[in-house]
XYZ file of C-alpha atoms in Angstrom:
648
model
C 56.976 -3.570 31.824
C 55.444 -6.351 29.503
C 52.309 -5.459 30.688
C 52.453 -1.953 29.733
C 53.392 -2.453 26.555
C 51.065 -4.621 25.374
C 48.859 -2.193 26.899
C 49.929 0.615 24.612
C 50.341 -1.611 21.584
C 46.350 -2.551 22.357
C 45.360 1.328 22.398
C 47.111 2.024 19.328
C 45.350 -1.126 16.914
C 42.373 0.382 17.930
C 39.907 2.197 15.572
C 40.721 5.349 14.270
C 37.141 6.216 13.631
C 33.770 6.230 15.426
C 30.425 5.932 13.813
C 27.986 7.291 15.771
C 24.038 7.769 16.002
C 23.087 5.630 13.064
C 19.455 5.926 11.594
C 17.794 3.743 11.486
C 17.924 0.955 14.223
C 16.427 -0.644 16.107
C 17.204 -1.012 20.319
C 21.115 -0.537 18.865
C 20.987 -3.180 15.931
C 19.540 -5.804 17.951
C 16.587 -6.341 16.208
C 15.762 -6.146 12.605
C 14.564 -2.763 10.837
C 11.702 -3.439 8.026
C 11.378 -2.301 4.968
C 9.634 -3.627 1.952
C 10.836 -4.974 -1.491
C 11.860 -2.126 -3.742
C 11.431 0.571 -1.111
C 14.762 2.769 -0.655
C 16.585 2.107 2.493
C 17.893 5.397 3.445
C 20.917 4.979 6.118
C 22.332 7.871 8.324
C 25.470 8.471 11.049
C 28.057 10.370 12.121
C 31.481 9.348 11.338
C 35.039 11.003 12.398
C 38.257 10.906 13.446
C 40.662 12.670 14.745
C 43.099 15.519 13.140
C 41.629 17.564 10.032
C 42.188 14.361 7.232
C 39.887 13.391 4.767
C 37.742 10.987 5.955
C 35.900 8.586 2.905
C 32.849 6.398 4.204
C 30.577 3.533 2.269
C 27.508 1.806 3.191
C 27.895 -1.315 2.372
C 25.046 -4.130 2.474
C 24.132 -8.139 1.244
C 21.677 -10.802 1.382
C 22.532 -12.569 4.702
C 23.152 -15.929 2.907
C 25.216 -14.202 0.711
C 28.955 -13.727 0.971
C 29.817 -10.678 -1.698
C 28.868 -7.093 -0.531
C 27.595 -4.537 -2.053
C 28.152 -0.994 -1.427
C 27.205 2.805 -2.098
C 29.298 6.020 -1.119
C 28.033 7.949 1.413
C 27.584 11.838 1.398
C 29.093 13.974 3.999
C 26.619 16.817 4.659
C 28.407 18.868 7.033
C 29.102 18.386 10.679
C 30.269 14.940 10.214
C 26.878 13.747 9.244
C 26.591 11.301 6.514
C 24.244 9.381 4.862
C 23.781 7.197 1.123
C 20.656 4.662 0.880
C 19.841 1.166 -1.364
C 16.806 -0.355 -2.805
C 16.920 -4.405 -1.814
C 14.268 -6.074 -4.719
C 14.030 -8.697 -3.244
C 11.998 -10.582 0.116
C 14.394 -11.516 2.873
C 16.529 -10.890 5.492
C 19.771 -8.376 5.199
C 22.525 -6.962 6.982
C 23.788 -3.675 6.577
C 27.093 -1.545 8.106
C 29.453 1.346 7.360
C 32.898 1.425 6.444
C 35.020 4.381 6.903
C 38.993 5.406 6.280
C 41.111 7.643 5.412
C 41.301 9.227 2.053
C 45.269 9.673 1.845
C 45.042 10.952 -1.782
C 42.396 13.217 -1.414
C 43.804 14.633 2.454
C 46.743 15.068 0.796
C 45.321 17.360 -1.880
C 43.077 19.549 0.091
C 46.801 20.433 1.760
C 48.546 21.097 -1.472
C 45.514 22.700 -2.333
C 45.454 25.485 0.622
C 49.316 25.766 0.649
C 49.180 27.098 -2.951
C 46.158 29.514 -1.716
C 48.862 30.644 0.592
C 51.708 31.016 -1.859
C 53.704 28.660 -0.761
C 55.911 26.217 -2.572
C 54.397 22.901 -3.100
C 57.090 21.066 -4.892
C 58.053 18.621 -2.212
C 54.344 17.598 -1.932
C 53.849 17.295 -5.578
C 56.994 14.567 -5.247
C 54.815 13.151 -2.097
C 51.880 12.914 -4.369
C 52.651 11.171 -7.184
C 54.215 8.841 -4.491
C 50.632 7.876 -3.334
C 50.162 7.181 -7.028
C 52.095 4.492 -6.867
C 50.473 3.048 -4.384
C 47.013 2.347 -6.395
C 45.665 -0.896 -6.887
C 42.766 -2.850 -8.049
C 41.410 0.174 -10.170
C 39.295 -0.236 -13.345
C 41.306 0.033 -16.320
C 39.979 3.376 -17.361
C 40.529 4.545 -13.870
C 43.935 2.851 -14.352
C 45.217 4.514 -17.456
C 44.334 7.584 -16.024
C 46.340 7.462 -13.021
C 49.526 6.856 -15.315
C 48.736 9.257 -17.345
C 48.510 11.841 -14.820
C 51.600 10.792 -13.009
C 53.646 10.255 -16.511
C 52.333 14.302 -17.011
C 53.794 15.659 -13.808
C 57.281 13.511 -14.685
C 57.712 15.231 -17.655
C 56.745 19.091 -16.802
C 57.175 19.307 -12.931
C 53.445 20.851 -12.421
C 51.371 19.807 -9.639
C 48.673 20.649 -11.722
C 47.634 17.222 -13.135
C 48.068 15.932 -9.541
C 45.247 17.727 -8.662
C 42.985 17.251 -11.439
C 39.376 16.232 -9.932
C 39.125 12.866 -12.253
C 42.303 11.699 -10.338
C 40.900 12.370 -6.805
C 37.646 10.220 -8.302
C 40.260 7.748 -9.622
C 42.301 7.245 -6.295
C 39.285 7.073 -4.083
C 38.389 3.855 -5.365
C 41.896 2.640 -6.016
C 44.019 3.670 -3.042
C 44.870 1.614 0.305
C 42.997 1.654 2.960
C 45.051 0.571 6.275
C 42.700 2.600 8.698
C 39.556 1.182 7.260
C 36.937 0.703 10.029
C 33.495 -1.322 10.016
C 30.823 -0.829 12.430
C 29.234 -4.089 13.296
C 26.268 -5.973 11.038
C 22.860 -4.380 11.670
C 20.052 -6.547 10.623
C 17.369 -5.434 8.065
C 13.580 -7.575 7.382
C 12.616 -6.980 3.932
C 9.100 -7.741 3.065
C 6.830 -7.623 0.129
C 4.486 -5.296 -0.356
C 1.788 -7.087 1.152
C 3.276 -6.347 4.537
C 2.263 -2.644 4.469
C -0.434 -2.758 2.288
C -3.930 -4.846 2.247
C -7.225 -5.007 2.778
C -8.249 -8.173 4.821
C -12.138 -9.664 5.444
C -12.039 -12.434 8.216
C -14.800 -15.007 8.115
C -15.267 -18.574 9.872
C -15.546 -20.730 7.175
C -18.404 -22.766 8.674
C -20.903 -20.060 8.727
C -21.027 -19.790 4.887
C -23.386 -21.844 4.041
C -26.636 -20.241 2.490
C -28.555 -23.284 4.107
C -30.386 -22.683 7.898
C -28.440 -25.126 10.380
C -26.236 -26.451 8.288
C -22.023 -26.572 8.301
C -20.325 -24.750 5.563
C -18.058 -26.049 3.926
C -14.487 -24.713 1.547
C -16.626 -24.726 -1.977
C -19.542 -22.622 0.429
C -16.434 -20.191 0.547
C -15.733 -20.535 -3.203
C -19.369 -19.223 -3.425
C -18.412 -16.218 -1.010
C -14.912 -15.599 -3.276
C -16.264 -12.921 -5.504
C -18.537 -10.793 -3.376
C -16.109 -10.811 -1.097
C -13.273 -9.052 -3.723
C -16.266 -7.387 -5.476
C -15.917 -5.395 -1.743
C -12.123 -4.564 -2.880
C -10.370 -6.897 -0.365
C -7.067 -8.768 -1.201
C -6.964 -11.009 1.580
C -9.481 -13.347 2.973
C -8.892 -14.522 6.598
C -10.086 -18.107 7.871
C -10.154 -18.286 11.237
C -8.817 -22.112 11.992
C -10.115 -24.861 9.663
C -9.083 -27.746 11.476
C -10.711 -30.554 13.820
C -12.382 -29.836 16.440
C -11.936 -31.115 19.972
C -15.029 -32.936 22.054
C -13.446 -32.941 25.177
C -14.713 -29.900 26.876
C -16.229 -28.697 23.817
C -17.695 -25.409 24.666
C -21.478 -23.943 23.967
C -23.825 -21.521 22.839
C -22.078 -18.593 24.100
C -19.099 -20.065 25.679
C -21.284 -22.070 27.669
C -19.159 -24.493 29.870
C -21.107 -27.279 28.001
C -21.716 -28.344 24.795
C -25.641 -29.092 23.853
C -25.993 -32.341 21.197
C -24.264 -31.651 17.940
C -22.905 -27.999 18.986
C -20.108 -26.880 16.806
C -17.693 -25.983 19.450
C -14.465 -23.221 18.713
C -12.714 -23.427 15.878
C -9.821 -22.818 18.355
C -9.802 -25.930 20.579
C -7.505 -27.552 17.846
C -7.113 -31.382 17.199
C -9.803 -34.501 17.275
C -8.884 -38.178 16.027
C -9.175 -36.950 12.780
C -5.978 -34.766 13.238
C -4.275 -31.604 14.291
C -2.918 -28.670 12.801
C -1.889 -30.128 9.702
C -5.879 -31.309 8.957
C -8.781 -30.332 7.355
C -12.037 -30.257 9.556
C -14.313 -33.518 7.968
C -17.261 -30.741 7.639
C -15.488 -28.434 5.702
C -14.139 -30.896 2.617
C -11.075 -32.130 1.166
C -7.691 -30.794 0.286
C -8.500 -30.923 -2.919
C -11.256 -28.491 -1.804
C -9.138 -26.318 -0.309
C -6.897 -26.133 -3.493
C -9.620 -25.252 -5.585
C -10.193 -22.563 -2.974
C -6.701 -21.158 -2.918
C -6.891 -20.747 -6.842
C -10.500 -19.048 -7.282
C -8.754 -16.840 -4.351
C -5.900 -16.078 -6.744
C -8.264 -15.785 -9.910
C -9.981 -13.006 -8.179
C -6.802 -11.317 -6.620
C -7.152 -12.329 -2.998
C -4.351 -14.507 -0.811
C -5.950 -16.835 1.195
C -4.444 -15.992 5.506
C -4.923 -18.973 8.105
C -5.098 -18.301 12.090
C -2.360 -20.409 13.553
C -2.997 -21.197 17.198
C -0.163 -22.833 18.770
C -2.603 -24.321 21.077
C -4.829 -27.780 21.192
C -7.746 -29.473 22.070
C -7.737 -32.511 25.201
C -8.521 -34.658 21.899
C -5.280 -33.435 19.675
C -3.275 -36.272 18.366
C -0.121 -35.068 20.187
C -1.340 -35.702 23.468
C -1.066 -39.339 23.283
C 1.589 -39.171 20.622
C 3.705 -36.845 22.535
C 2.688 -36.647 26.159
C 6.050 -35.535 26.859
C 4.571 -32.137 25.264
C 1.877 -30.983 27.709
C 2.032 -30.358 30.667
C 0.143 -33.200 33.817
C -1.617 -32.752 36.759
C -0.603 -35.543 40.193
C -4.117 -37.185 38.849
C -2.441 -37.774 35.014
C -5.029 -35.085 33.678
C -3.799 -32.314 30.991
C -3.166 -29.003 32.572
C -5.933 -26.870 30.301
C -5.981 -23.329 29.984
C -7.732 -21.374 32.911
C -11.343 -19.352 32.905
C -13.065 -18.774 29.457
C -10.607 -21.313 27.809
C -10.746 -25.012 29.466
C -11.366 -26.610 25.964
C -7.904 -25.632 25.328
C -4.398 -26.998 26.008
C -1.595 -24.881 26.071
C 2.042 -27.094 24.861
C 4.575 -26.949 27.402
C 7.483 -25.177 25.092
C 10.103 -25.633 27.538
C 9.413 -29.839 27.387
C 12.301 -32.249 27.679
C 11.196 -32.236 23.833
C 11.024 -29.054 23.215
C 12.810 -29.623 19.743
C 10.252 -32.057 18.338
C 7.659 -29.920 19.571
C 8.937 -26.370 17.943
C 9.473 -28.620 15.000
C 6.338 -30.098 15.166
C 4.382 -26.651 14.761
C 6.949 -25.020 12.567
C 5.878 -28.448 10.083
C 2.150 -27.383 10.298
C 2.871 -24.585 8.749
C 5.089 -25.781 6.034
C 2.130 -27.850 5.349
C 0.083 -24.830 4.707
C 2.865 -22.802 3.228
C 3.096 -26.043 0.204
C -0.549 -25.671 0.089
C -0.550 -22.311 -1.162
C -0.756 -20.309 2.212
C 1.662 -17.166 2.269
C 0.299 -15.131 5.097
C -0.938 -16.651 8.908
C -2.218 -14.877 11.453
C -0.841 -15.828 14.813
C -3.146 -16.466 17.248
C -2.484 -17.140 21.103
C 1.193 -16.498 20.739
C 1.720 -14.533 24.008
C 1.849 -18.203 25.783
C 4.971 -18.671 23.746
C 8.092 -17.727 24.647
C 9.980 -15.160 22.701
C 12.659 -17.937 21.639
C 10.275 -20.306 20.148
C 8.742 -17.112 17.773
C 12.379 -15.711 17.538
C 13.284 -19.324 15.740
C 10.135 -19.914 14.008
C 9.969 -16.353 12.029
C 13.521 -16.745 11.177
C 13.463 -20.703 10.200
C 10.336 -19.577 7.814
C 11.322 -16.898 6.197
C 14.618 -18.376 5.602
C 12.724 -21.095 3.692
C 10.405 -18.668 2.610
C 10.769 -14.975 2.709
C 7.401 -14.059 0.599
C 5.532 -15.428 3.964
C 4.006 -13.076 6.250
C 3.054 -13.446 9.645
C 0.900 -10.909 11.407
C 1.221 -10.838 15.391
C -2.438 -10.531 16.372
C -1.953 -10.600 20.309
C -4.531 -8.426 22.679
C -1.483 -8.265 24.692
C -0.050 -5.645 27.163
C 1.737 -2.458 24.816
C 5.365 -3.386 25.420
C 5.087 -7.112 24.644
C 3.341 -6.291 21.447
C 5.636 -4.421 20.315
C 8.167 -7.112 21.658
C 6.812 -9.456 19.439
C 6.689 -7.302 16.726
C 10.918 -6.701 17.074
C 11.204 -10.936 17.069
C 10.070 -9.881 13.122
C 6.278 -10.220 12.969
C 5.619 -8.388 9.426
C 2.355 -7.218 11.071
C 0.873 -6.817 14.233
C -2.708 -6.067 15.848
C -3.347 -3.224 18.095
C -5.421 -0.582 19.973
C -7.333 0.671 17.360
C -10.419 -0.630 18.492
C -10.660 1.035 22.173
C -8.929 4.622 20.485
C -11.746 5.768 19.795
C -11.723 10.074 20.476
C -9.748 13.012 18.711
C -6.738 13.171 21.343
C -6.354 9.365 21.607
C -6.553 8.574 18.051
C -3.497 11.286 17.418
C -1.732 10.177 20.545
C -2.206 6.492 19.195
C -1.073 6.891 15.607
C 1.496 9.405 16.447
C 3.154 6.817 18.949
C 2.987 4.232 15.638
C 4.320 6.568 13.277
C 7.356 7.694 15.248
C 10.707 6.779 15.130
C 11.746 4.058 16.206
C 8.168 2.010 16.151
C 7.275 2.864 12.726
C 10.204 1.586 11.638
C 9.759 -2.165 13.267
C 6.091 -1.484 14.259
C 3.298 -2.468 11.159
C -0.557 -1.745 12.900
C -3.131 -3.849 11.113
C -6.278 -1.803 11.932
C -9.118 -4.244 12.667
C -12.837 -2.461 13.265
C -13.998 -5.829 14.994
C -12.735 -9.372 15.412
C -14.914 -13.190 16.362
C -13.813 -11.811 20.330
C -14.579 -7.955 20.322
C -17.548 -5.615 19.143
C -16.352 -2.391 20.673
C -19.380 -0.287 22.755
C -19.348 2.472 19.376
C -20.700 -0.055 17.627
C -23.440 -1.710 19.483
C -25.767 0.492 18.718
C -26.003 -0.201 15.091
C -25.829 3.217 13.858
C -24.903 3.357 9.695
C -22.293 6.242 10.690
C -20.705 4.612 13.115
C -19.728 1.570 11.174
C -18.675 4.036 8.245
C -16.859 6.477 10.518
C -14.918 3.589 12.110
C -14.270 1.874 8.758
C -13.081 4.870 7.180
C -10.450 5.404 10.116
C -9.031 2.147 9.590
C -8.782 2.047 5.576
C -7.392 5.649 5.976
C -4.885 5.550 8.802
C -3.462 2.411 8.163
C -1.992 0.925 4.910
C -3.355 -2.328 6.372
C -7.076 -2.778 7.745
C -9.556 -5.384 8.254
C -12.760 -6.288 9.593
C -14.836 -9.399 10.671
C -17.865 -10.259 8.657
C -20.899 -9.190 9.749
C -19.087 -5.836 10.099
C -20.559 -4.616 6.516
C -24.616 -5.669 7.498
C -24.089 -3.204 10.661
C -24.306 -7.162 12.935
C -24.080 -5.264 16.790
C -26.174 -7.895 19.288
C -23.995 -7.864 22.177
C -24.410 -9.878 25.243
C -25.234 -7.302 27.728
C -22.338 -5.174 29.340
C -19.501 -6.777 27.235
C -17.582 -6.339 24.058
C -18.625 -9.547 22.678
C -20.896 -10.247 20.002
C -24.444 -12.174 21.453
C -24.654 -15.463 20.280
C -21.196 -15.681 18.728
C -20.427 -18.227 15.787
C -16.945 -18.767 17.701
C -19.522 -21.389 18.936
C -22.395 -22.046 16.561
C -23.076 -21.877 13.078
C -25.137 -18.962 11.585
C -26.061 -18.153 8.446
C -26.692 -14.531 6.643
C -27.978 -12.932 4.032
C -25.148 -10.915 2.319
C -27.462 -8.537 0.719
C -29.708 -7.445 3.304
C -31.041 -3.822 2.988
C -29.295 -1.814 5.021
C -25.738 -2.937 4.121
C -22.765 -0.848 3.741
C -20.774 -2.898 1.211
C -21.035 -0.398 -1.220
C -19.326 1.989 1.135
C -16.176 -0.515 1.826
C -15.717 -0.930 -2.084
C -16.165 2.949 -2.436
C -12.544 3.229 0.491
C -11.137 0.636 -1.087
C -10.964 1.847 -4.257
C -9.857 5.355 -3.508
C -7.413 3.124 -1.484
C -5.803 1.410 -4.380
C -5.641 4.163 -6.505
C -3.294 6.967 -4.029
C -0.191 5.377 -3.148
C -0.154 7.833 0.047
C -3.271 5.510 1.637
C -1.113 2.389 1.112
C 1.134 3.135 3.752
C 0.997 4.362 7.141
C 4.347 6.101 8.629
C 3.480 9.171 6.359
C 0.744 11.326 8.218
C 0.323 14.263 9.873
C -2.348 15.013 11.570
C -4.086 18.809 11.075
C -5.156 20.720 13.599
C -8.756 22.134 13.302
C -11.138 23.390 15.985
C -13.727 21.018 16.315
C -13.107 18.318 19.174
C -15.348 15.881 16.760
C -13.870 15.409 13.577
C -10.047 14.499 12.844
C -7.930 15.606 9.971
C -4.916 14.298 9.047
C -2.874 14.543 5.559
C -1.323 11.350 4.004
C 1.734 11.522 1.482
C 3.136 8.357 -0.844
C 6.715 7.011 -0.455
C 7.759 8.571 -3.666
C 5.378 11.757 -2.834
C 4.270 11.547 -5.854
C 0.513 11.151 -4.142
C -0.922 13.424 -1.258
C -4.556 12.794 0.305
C -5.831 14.529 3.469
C -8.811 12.708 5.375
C -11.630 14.360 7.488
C -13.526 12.319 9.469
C -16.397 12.897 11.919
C -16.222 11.087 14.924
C -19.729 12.013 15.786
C -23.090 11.796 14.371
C -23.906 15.934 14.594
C -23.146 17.789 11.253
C -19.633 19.664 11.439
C -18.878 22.726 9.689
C -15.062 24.135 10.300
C -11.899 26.026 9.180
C -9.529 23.003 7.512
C -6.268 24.803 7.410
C -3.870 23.707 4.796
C -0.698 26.470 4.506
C 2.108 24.488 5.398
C 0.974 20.963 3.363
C 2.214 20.809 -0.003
C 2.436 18.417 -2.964
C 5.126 17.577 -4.899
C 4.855 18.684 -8.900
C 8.181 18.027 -10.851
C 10.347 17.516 -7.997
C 10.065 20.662 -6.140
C 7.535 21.110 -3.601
C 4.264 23.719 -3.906
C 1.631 24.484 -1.678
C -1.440 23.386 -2.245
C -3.932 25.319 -4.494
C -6.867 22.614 -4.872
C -8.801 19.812 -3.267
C -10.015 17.165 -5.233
C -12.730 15.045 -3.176
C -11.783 11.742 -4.444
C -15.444 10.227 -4.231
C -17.215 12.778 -6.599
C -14.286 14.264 -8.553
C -15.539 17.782 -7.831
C -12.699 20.063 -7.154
C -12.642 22.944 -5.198
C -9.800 25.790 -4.451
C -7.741 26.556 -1.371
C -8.226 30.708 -0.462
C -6.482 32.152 2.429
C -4.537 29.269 2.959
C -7.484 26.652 3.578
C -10.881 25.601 2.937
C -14.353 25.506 4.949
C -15.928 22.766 4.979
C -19.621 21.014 6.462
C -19.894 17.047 7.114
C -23.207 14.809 7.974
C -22.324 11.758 9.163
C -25.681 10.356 8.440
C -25.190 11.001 4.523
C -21.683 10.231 4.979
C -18.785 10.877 7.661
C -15.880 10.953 5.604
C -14.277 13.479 3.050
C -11.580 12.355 1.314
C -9.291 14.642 -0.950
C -6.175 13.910 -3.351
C -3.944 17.379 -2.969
C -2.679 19.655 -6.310
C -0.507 21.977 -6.467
């Protein structure tokens, strides 16, 4: 009998609400959503309850350090859908939920309300009402006053009229108690700055820079670089790792199993006696060097990223500090990676010390982070398990939420996008094997879909140290442009690996790797050789920083036109405020097609018209939009791009 009533007692506490199919979120609120700093976070459900009451609902939302909420009604729009949004300023990680309850006041006079529609006599529930005015609390003073006021007016005349004035349901809403009140549970939300979504990176090894034949570059070799470099319009420049480099196993010309006398090695075999990951490579100079480097990178608008490889070298400090770190073979060797990588060492991350080693890494990049360093590029971080990245992304940006890490894994689809859930602000991906009509709009459409583009942020890279794709080792000028403009244009965030913009294509026979790579020599270049496109980049970037609707990427739509070679797709700003649409040729032949535009419009004063002009953002000719779209003619060879800002 006991049983049974505690039983009952149990079903009745229960929730007299359910909030259901909540927008956004991510694999049901276990992982974060992302959004950046200042960008309206725009939260949907459906709430009810039982019974035709007046149901009252809140989003409500903080700082996860923080204790006070903060909250914002939400708006029924029929069919017990309901929505309300916020705009967090700042970096850092939130949580978010909804409240509902019962509005007694307002329940009460929708009845009163319909009974006097009816005829009927309403002066019991006028008593019953100015009961539940009695019952206020915690209101404003204005709000307050006015609540006497109305209840001191139906005292003295009888009329249920000032019980029902609209200012009093306002008043009560807020005031009233809420004993039904339900909260769904604490969904997290990753707020980034607006780095995160939008930037245009240029990835160079450091060592190559120096304008003399044979000899190591150094960090004031990249100070020379600094201002071509943003005179191309980029805001980040890469480094791929600057640190000492391992002899044991050092690798040769070509990822030769063996070093020649004096040979370089890869930058990513990681440690020497002279250090680890918290080091400076001798060659490259001082950290006073590197200072100097991180401020002529500020005084011409870049930020300065560093590849982190949780890897090392045979020769890394830790293995004789910490042997407790790596894993041994029965002869006492280190276990080193397998195939293409034996000058590397991968940690064991589930050590007896796997708390001095997590720390040990997450330090390195503190280092780097006090330094100046605000974005790293992960490298190698599918050997890691998803705890250790889980930990490090969320002791960082705890300590500080302005850094940005960018996931750039070759990995298999599902654990990118695993990684990318942990909280990478960025991640790599398949842009460089996409390279036809129907797999470039599967691609993008897959990235741009809910849930992905809500947790998923593609960096577009045209080529990497590891991979020159087959489209461009032929050399071609339209190629590299075509591909370029893809990547600046799809993508609020692209990049590409120098040597990119002086059409570099040498590939060792067969493979989609550059011949003679300086992952294991040094080379040297001359940045203004004829035949460069540099001009070109500058020309994308540009356009790119002035249309908002190229600085992200989860709004576009791609057009449909009849030509199996060239892709169109239309672009629209957060605010839409800013509309582009991008052709592109994806061939070399000269296209001429139909480019319908009837259903894209533009915003003008906050209502939404069709589009009446293109204006090609590269010449500032404009041209007008008859029978609902425009023909148009490309060659690829003069240039394989058309870019257009939309008016109404």
């Amino acid at each position: 009998m006991n049983k049974t009533i505690q039983t009952v007692e149990s079903a009745a506490a229960g929730s007299a609400f359910l909030i259901e199919d909540i927008y956004p979120l991510i694999d049901s609120g276990r992982f974060a959503v992302k959004r950046i700093a200042g960008e309206r976070v725009e939260v949907w459900a459906d709430i009810y309850r039982d019974g035709d009451a007046v149901v009252g609902a809140a989003l409500i939302w903080r700082q996860e350090q923080n204790r006070e909420w903060q909250s914002e009604p939400m708006i029924h729009h029929g069919n017990d859908r309901w929505s309300a949004a916020f705009t967090p300023v700042e970096p850092g990680q939130y949580v978010y939920a909804i409240e509902a309850w019962t509005d007694e006041f307002a329940t009460w006079s929708h009845g009163v309300a319909r009974k006097q529609r009816m005829g009927a006599d309403v002066s019991l529930d006028a008593i019953e009402g100015a009961g539940l005015l009695t019952k206020a609390h915690g209101a404003p003073q204005d709000a307050a006053t006015f609540i006497v006021k109305q209840c001191e007016d139906y005292l003295q005349t009888g009329d249920v009229a000032p019980l029902l004035a609209a200012e009093l349901g306002n008043a009560m809403a807020e005031s009233q108690s809420r004993p039904d009140l339900t909260r769904s549970q604490l969904f997290p939300l990753t707020v980034d700055r607006d780095k995160a979504r939008f930037g245009a990176w240029y990835q160079m090894m450091p060592r190559s820079q120096s304008q003399v034949a044979g000899q190591h570059g150094t960090l004031r070799d990249c100070i020379a670089r600094v201002p071509d470099i943003a005179a191309m319009g980029f805001d980040v420049l890469y480094f791929t790792p600057i640190h000492p480099i391992g002899r044991t196993r050092r690798k040769g010309l070509n990822n030769a199993p063996v070093a020649t006398e004096g040979g370089p090695g890869s930058p990513y075999a990681i440690g020497s006696p002279e250090g680890g990951h918290d080091a400076l490579h001798p060659e490259l100079g001082t950290i006073e060097d590197f200072r100097a480097l991180v401020a002529t990178c500020l005084e011409y608008g870049l930020e300065l990223a560093l590849d982190f490889a949780v890897q090392c070298s045979p020769d890394h400090p830790w293995l004789t500090q910490h042997p407790e770190w790596f894993k041994w073979r029965p002869d006492r060797s280190v276990r080193t990676a397998d195939g293409l990588y034996s000058d590397i060492v991968i940690p064991d991350f589930a050590s007896v010390d796997r708390a001095g080693l997590w720390n040990a890494f997450r330090d390195a990049m503190l280092f780097w982070i006090d330094h100046g360093v605000t974005i790293f590029a992960i490298d190698n971080h599918d050997t890691a398990p998803f705890p250790f990245w889980d930990w490090l992304i969320r002791d960082i940006r705890r300590r500080h939420p302005e850094v940005i890490l960018f996931s750039k894994t070759f990995a298999r689809p599902k654990l990118m996008k695993g990684l990318a859930k942990l909280g990478f602000a960025q991640s790599f991906s398949y842009f460089p094997w996409r390279t036809t009509k129907w797999e470039l709009e599967q691609y993008l459409g897959e990235l741009t879909r809910y849930p992905e583009r809500d947790f998923y942020r593609p960096n577009l890279f045209v080529n990497t140290p590891d991979l020159l794709p087959y489209h461009l080792q032929s050399g071609e000028a339209w190629a590299f442009k075509s591909r370029v403009a893809l990547a600046a244009t799809l993508s609020g965030s692209y990049g590409i690996y120098s040597g990119f913009e002086l059409l570099e294509h040498e590939a060792i026979p067969g493979r989609e790797e550059y011949l003679d790579s300086e992952k294991y020599q040094i080379r040297q270049r001359d940045w203004d050789r004829s035949g460069n496109i540099k001009s070109y980049i500058a020309v994308l970037n540009r356009i790119r920083n002035d249309n908002a609707a190229l600085q992200q990427t989860a709004n576009l739509r791609f057009i449909g036109i009849e030509d199996s070679e060239t892709i169109a797709f239309v672009k629209e700003a957060t605010d839409l405020a800013n509309t582009v649409v991008i052709v592109i040729a994806l061939s070399r032949h000269v296209r001429e097609f139909w480019l319908p535009l009837g259903d894209v419009t533009v915003d003008a004063g906050g209502q939404r018209h069709h589009v009446t002009t293109l204006e090609n953002l590269l010449t500032g000719e404009q041209s007008r939009i008859e029978w609902g779209g425009i023909r148009l003619r490309i060659d690829p060879d003069r240039d394989p791009a058309l870019l257009f800002r939309c008016l109404a």
